[in-house]
XYZ file of C-alpha atoms in Angstrom:
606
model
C 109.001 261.654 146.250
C 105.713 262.023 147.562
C 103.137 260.007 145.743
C 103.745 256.814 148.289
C 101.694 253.798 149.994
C 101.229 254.076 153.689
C 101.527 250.611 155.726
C 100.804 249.883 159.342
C 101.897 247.004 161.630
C 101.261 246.173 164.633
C 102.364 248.539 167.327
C 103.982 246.070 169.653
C 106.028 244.377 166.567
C 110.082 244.709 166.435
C 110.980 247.572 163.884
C 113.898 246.291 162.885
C 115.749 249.643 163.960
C 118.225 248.525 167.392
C 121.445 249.560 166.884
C 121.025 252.016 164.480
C 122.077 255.065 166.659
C 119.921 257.626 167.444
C 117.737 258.567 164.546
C 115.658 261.906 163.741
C 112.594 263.090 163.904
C 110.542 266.107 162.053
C 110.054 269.289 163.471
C 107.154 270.604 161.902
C 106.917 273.538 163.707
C 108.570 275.710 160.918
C 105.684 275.139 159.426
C 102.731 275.137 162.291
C 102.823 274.813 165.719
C 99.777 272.512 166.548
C 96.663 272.068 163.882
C 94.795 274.762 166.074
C 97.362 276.837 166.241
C 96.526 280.573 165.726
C 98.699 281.008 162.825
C 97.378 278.360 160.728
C 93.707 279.276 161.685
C 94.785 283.005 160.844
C 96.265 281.953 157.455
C 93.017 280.134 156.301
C 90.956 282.937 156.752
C 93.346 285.094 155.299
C 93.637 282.566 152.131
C 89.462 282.719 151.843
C 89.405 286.159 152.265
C 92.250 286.420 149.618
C 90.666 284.076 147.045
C 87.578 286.087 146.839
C 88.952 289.341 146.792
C 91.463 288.039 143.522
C 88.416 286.676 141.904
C 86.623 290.269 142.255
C 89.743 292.278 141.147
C 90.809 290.308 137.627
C 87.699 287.925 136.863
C 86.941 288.950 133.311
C 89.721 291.733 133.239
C 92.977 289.776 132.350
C 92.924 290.557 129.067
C 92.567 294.605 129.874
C 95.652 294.834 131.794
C 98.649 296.271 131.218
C 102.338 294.708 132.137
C 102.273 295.840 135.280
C 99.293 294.941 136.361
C 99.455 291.817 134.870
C 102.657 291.385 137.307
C 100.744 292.348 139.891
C 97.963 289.707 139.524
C 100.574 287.073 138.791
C 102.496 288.305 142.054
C 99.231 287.728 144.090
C 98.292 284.361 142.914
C 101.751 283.300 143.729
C 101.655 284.150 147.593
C 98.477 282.570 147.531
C 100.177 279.198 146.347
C 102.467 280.106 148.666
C 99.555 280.080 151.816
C 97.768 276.992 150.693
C 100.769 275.703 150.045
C 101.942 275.695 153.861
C 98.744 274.748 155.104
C 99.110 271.908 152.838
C 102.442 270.673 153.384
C 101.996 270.687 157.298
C 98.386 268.662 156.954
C 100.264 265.923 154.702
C 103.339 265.559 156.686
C 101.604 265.099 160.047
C 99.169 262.524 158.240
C 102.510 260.796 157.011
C 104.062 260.611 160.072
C 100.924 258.374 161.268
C 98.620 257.721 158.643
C 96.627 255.202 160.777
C 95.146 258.466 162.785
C 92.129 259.631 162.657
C 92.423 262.691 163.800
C 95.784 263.011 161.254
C 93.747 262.048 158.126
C 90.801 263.917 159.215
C 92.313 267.206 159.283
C 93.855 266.300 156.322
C 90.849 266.369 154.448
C 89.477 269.067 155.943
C 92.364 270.964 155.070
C 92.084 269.863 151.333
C 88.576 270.551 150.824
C 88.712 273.976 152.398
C 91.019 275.020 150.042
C 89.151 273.920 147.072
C 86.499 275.415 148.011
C 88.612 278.642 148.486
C 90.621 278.782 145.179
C 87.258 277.236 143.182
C 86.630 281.156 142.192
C 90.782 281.199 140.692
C 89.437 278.976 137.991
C 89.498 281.403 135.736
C 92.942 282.762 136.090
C 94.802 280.228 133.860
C 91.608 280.146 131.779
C 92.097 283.853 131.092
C 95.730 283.529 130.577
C 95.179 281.632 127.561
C 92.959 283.846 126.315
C 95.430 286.514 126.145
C 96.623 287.313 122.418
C 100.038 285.778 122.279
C 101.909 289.278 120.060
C 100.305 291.275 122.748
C 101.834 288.999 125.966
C 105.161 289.081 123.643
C 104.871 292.847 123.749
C 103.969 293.015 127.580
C 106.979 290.546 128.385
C 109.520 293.102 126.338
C 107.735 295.976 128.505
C 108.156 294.464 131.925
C 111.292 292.508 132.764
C 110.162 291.484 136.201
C 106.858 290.020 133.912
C 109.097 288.450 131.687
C 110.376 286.735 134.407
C 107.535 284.658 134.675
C 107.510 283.347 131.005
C 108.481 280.095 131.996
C 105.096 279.801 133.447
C 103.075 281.314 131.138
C 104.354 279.084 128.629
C 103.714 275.890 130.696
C 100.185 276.873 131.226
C 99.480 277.672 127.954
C 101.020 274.574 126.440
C 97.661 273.493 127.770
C 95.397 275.825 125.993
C 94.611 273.367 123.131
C 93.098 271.059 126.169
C 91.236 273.695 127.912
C 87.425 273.458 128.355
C 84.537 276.165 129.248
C 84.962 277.710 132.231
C 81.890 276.512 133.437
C 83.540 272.779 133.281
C 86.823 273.689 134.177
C 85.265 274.967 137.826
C 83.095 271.520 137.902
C 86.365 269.532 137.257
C 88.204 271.506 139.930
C 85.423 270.954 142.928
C 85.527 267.298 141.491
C 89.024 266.479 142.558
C 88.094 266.177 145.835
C 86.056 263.133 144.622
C 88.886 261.445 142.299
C 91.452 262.053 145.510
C 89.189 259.907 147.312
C 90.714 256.714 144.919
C 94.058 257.694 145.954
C 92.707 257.413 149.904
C 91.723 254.487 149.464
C 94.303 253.074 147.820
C 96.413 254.401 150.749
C 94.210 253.439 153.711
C 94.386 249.952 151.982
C 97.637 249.452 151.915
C 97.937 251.037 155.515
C 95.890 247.969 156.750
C 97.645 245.240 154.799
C 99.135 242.776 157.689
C 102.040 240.261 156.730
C 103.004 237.545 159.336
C 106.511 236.580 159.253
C 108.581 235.075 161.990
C 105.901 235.770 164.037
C 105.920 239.477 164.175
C 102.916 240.949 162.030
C 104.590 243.318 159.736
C 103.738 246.485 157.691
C 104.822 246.055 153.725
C 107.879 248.206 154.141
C 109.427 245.919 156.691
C 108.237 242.728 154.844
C 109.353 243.928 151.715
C 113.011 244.398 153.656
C 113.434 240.559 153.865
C 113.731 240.672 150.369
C 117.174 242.040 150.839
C 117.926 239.710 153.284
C 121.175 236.949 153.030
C 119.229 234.187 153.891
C 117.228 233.281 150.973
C 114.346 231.618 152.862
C 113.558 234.316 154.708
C 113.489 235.921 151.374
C 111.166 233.085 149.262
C 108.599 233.342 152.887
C 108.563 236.802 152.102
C 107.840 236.946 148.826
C 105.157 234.571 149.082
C 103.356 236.370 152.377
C 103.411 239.484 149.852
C 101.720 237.555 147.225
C 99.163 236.098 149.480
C 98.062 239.612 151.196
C 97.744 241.353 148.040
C 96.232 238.090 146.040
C 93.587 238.841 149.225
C 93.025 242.343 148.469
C 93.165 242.265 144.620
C 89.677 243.070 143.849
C 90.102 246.103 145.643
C 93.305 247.326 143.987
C 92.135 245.993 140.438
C 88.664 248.802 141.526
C 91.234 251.581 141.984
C 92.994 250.987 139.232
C 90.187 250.586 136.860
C 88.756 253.732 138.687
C 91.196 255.622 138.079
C 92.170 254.785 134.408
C 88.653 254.914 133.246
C 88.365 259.035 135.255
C 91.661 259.383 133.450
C 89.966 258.344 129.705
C 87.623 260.498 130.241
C 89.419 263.547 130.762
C 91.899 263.095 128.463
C 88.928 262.473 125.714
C 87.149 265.991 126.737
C 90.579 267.143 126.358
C 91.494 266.118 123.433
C 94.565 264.664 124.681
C 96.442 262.574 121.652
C 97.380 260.164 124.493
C 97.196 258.983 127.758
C 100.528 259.822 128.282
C 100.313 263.328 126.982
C 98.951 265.008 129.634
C 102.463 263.727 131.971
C 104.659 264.829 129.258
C 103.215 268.517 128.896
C 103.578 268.606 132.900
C 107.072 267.353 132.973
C 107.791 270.421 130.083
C 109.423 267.533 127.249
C 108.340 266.380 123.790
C 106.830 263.222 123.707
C 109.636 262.244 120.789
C 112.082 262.441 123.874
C 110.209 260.242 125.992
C 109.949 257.492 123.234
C 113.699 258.030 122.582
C 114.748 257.187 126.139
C 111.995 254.087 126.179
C 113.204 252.612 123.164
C 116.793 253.415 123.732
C 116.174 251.524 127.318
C 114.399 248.701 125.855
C 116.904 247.794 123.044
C 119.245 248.112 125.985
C 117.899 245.225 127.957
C 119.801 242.546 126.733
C 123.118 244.033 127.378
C 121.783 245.504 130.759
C 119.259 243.628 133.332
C 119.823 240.392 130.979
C 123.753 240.220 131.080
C 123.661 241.382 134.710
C 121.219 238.775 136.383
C 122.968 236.303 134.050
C 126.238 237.209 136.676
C 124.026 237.330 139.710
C 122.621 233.687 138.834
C 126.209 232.552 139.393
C 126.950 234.494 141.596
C 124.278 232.855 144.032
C 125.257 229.215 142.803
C 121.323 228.937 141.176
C 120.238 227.230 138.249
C 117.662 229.792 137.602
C 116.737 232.868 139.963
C 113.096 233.213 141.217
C 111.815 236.989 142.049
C 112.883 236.926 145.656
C 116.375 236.373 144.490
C 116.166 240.081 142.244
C 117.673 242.225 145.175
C 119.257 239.395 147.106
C 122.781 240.700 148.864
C 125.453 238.769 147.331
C 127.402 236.206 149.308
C 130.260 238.208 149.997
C 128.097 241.317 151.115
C 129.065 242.759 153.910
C 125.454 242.210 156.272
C 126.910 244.549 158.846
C 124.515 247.451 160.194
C 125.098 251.048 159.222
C 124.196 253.493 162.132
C 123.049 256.977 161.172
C 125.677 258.538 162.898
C 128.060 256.517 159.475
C 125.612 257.333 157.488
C 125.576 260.832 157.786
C 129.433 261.212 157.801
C 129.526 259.435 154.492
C 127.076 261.217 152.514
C 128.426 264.670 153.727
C 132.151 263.924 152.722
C 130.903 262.859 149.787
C 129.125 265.920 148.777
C 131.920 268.335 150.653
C 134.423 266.604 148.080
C 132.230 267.744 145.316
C 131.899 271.010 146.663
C 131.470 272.559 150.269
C 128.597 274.412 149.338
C 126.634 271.113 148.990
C 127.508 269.753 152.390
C 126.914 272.882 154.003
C 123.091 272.999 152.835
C 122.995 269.446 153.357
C 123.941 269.935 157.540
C 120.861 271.600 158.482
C 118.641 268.341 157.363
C 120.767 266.263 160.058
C 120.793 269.388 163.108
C 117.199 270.911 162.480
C 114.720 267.976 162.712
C 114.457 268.315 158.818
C 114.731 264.367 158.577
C 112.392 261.658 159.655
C 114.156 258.460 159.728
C 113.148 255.918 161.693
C 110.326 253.041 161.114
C 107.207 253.525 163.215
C 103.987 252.366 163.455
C 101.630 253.764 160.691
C 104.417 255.709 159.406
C 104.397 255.951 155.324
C 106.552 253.671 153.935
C 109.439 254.340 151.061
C 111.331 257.899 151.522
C 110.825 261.015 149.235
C 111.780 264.988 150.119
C 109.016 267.146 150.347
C 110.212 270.925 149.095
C 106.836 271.995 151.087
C 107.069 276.501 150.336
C 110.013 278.720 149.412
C 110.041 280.826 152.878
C 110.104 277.990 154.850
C 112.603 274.752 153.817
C 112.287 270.750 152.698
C 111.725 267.878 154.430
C 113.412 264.590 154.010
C 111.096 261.206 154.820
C 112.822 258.395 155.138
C 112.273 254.410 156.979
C 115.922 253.360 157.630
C 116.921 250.060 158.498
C 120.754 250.545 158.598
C 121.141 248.521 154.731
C 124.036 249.842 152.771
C 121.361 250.712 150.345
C 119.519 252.833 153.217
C 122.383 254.923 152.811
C 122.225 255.655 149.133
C 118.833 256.171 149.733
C 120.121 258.923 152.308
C 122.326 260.522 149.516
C 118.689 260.544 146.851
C 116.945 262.151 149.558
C 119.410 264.730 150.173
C 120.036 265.965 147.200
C 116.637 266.464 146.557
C 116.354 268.688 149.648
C 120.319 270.481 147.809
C 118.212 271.062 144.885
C 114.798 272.409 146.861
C 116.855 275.053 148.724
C 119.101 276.301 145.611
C 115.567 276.316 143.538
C 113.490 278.196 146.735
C 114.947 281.279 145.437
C 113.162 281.554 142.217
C 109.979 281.966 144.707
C 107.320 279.632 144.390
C 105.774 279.436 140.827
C 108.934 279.000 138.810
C 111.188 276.868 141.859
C 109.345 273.580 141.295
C 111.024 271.755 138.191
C 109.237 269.106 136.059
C 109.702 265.793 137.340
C 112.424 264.776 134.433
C 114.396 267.434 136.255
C 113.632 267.043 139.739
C 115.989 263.614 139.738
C 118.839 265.123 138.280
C 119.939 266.230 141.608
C 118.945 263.104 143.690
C 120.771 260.808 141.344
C 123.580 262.856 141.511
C 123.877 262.662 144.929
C 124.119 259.038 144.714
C 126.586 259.087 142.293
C 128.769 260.961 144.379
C 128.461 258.782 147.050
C 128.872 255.718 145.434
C 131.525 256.888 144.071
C 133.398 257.979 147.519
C 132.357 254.278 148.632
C 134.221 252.800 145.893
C 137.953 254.961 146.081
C 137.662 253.730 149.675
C 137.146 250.365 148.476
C 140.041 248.368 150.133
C 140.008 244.484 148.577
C 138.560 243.519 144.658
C 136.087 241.870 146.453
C 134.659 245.487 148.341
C 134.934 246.768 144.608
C 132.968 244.260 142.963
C 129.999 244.311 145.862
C 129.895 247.885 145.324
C 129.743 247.846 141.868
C 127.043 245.405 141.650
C 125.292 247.025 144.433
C 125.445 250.670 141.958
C 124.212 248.802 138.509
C 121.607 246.787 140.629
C 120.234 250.457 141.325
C 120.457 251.649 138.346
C 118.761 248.476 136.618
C 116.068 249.352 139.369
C 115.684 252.750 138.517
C 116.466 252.437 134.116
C 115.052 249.364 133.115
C 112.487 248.516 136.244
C 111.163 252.318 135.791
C 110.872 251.823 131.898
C 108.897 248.589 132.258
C 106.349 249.950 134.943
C 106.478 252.758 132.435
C 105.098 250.150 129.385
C 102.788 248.647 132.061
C 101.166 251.726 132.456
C 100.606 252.318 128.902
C 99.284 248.927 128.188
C 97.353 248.913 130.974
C 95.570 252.666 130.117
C 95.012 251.546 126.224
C 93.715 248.496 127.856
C 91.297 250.493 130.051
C 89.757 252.714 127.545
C 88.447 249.449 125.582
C 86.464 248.286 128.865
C 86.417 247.304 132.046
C 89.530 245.195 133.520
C 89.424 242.273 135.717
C 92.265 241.306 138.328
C 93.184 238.516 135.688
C 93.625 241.221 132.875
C 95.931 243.740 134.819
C 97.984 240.631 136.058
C 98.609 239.525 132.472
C 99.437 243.084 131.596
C 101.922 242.650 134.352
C 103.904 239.967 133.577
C 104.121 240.537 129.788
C 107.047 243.417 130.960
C 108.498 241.295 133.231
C 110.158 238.531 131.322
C 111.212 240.746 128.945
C 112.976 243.344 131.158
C 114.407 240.694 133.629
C 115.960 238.340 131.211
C 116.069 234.660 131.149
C 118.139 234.101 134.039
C 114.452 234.494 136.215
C 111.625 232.215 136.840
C 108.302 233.830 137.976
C 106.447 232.499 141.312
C 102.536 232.307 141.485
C 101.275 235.119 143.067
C 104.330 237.229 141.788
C 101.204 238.607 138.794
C 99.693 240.342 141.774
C 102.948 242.547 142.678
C 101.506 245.649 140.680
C 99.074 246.285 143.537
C 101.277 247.774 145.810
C 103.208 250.418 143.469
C 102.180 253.835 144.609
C 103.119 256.024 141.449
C 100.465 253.927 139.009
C 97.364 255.482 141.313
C 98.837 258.665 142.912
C 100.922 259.624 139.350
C 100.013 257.609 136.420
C 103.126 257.747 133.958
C 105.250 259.619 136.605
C 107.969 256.712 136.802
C 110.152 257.566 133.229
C 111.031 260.453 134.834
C 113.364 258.713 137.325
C 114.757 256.742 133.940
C 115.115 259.964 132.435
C 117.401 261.416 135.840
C 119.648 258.963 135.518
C 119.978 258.653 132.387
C 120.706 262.395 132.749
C 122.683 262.446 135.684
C 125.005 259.723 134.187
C 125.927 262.056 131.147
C 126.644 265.202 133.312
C 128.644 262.385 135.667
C 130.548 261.769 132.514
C 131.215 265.009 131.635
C 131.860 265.915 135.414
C 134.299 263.020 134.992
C 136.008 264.360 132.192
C 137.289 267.714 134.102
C 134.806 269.831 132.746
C 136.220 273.514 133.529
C 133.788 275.160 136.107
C 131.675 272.057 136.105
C 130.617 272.377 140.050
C 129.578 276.202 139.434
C 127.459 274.862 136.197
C 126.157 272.401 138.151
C 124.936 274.435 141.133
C 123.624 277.047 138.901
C 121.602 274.701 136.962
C 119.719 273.595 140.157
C 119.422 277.150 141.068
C 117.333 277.629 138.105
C 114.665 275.847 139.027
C 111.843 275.491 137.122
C 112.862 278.345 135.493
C 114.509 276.830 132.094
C 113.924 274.038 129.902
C 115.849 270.930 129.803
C 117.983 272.227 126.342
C 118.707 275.000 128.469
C 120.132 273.575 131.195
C 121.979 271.107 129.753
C 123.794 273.558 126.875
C 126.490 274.410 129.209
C 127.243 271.065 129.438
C 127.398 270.645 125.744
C 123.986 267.771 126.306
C 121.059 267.575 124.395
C 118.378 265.280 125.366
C 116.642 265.448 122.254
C 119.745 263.562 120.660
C 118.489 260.288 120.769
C 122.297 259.431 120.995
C 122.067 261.195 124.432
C 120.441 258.205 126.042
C 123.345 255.541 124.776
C 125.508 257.743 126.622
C 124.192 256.976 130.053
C 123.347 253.241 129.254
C 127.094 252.757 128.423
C 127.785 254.141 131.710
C 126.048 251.157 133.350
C 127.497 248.321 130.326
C 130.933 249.710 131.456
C 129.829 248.467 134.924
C 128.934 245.258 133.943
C 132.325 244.960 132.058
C 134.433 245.680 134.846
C 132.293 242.864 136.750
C 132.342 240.442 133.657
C 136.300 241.107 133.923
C 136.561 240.151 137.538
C 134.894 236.980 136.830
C 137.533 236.033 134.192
């Protein structure tokens, strides 16, 4: 996703990338030609002349119009999300492709507060919205059926009426973002200037963080302990951020009467709080029979006495450490989604033909991978830093079905194609399920099977009960924040108080391993936003098993429901399925997909 660090190393350091095959590059063109370009230059003025003339039509009218005007207004504010979104997308994927430049970051900013200044005046749309009586919105929506279309997003906006201020405040709070994004920049330029030394090459943290996957478990300790001496360096300035940012956070969710800090993340994703605590305290209970039992394996596995953190994603001893070009990579997550269904793999081809991919690791390029849906008349684009690791591949397969579900969604046009982030994994971590699961019918020896399978729960350990802890970081760390000001020493206790108990026993904790908070992106840039990527798989892992079970029609459900879009809730779009995610029986479902794992490994020990 987006909401990432960006690194830098030194421009005349190894990238780690020979013998990969040839790897792509964006094309941003379908966006903009050049930042002066006449067609971005033409769209900005159009999107300030635009803005204004909205403001002057339906300012103080909303509540006088009839259905079709009402469509009409909502019709117009869509296209111009639909301008400012371009502009957008096009400033932030340029600035990710180099995020050391200048000029990139510059006209970045520029960019961002030009449009804030332009849609300041469109304050008062959503304000206005809620002010609208609900029987006589009911009675407009029964009118209209185009209008009625839209309900989706009238009801997400107006599940925040209850939080709304003045309109005089709301406009302050909006020109103010500009000021709170400037944490976030900070955070990002920081970590863009972090240097690690190892084997003397200075590295960016994506490519030190890499020797953590490496066989040789030195290389792995030195590089655990280079990341805990760069960011035990810099931990003042995180700890600032942080406290920054949770104590702007407090604020806003007291003048908004938020019941919690996590509220505000829950009424965005569109899901009951009740739902969220389900899945946390379905995951936590969970952790003995999970992360515990697994790393208990691993342990022995690696011939330790007790693991240390650098051993967590260590390959196993049997791994195969051979390099996977693109050109492998590519063939194996298109047969995998072509065996699902053909219509997958054919939206999938474009990303690898039309410079829709950016794969390769540069200097100052953004670490970590996400897919970017940028607008609905144009298409996504896939980021990604690949270093040829079997997991780089997987990786590949997230990415892409991100980009599946971004194209089926574009046609719901752009206010009701985005989904809540719950949803927006479903697709990802379906993808990898299907190519995991190609990988493993090829499988050829017990031995492929079992390095496979560990390789898959390791993953989903990562992305369950890692995601879930962060998760109970974050809240500990926000009820923390709202008492007073935190020191370095505080958030590092917070830390570690999630780690034992998610890990297991099997794991002894370094010094310097408190500090590893610092570099996770989603705590500045989306505070709360990691359950959703427990709730996708937990998700994707009970449509898998339904999928599994020969589920008549299942691929035509299943490309329907990413069709929708933002368009439906979850209950909705799970009922064909015959899921409910407000079961909080639901959740044991996936979990026992991942124990199941564990048992097949537990039974090729014995």
């Amino acid at each position: 996703m987006l909401n990432l660090p960006f690194p830098v190393y030194d421009a005349n350091s190894s990238n780690g990338t020979e013998g990969l095959g040839q790897l792509p590059e964006w094309d941003l063109s379908d966006l903009y030609s050049a930042p002066d370009s006449k067609e971005l230059q033409a769209d900005l003025a159009w999107l300030e002349a635009e803005c204004a003339s909205f403001a002057a039509d339906y300012e103080n009218k909303l509540a006088d119009l009839d259905a079709a005007g009402l469509l009409e207004c909502v019709q117009r504010n869509e296209k111009i999300s639909q301008v400012s979104g371009r502009i957008m997308s096009y400033a932030g994927l340029r600035y990710y492709q180099m995020t050391v430049d200048a000029e990139r970051a510059q006209f970045m900013s520029n960019c961002q507060e030009q449009l804030t200044d332009f849609s300041t005046p469109l304050v008062f749309f959503t304000l206005e919205l809620n002010r609208i009586n609900d029987e006589a919105l009911t009675s407009m929506f029964a009118e209209n059926a185009d209008l009625a279309r839209y309900k989706p997003v009238f009801d997400r906006i107006r599940s925040m009426k209850p939080h709304q201020l003045s309109d005089e405040l709301e406009k302050f709070l909006h020109d103010l973002g500009v000021v709170g994004d400037a944490w976030e920049r900070l955070f990002d330029e920081t970590i863009a200037g972090l240097e690690f030394e190892m084997e003397g090459q200075t590295l960016n943290i994506e490519a030190t963080l890499n020797y953590l996957t490496e066989q040789d478990r030195s290389k792995r300790e030195a590089a655990a302990k280079e990341v805990a001496r760069v960011l035990g360096a810099n931990i003042k300035t995180f700890a600032r951020v942080h406290n920054t940012q949770a104590k702007e956070k407090e604020v806003l969710d007291r003048w908004r009467n938020m019941p919690s800090a996590q509220h505000g993340r829950h009424l965005s994703n569109d899901v009951e709080p009740e739902v969220v605590e389900a899945l946390r305290n379905a995951v936590v209970a969970a952790y003995p029979k999970l992360s515990h039992r697994y790393y208990e394996l691993k342990r022995k596995w690696l011939g330790l006495d007790t693991m240390q953190v650098w051993d967590r994603n260590a390959p196993l001893p049997m791994e195969d450490t051979r390099v996977v070009e693109w050109d492998e990579a590519e063939a194996t997550v298109i047969e995998a989604y072509a065996a699902f269904d053909p219509r997958m793999a054919d939206i999938a081809k474009p990303f690898f033909t039309k410079g829709w991919i950016d794969a390769e690791v540069k200097p100052g390029k953004a670490p970590g991978a996400f897919a970017h849906p940028t607008v609905t008349n144009v298409h996504p684009y896939v980021m990604l830093n690949y270093l040829g690791k079997p997991r780089d591949v997987m990786t590949l397969a997230h990415e892409l079905g991100h980009g599946v579900h971004q194209v089926l969604a574009a046609e719901q046009g752009e206010m009701l194609s985005s989904t809540p982030l719950t949803l927006a994994e479903t697709a990802s971590v379906f993808g990898e399920m299907l190519t995991f699961r190609k990988m493993l019918d090829k499988a050829d020896t017990q031995e492929e099977r079992k390095v496979l399978l560990a390789g898959k729960v390791e993953d989903m350990i990562n992305t369950v009960v890692r995601q879930i802890a962060f998760y109970d970081f974050e809240c500990k760390l926000h009820a923390a924040r709202s008492e007073g000001e935190l020191t370095p020493e505080d958030i590092n206790a917070l830390w570690m108080s999630v780690q034992a108990q998610s890990l297991g026993p099997a794991f002894e904790f370094m010094e310097g391993y408190e500090t590893f908070w610092a570099y996770i992106p989603h705590f500045v840039h989306s505070p709360f936003y990691v359950y959703a990527y427990a709730f996708g798989d937990g998700l994707v892992n009970a449509l898998y098993a339904v999928y599994a079970d020969g589920d008549e029609g299942f691929e035509d459900k299943y490309l329907e429901m990413l069709k929708a879009g933002g368009s439906k809730h979850h209950s909705e779009l799970l009922k064909p399925f015959g899921l409910d995610a407000s079961d909080p029986k639901f959740w044991d479902k996936g979990l026992s997909m991942i124990s199941s794992m564990i048992d097949e490994l537990e039974a090729m020990e014995a």
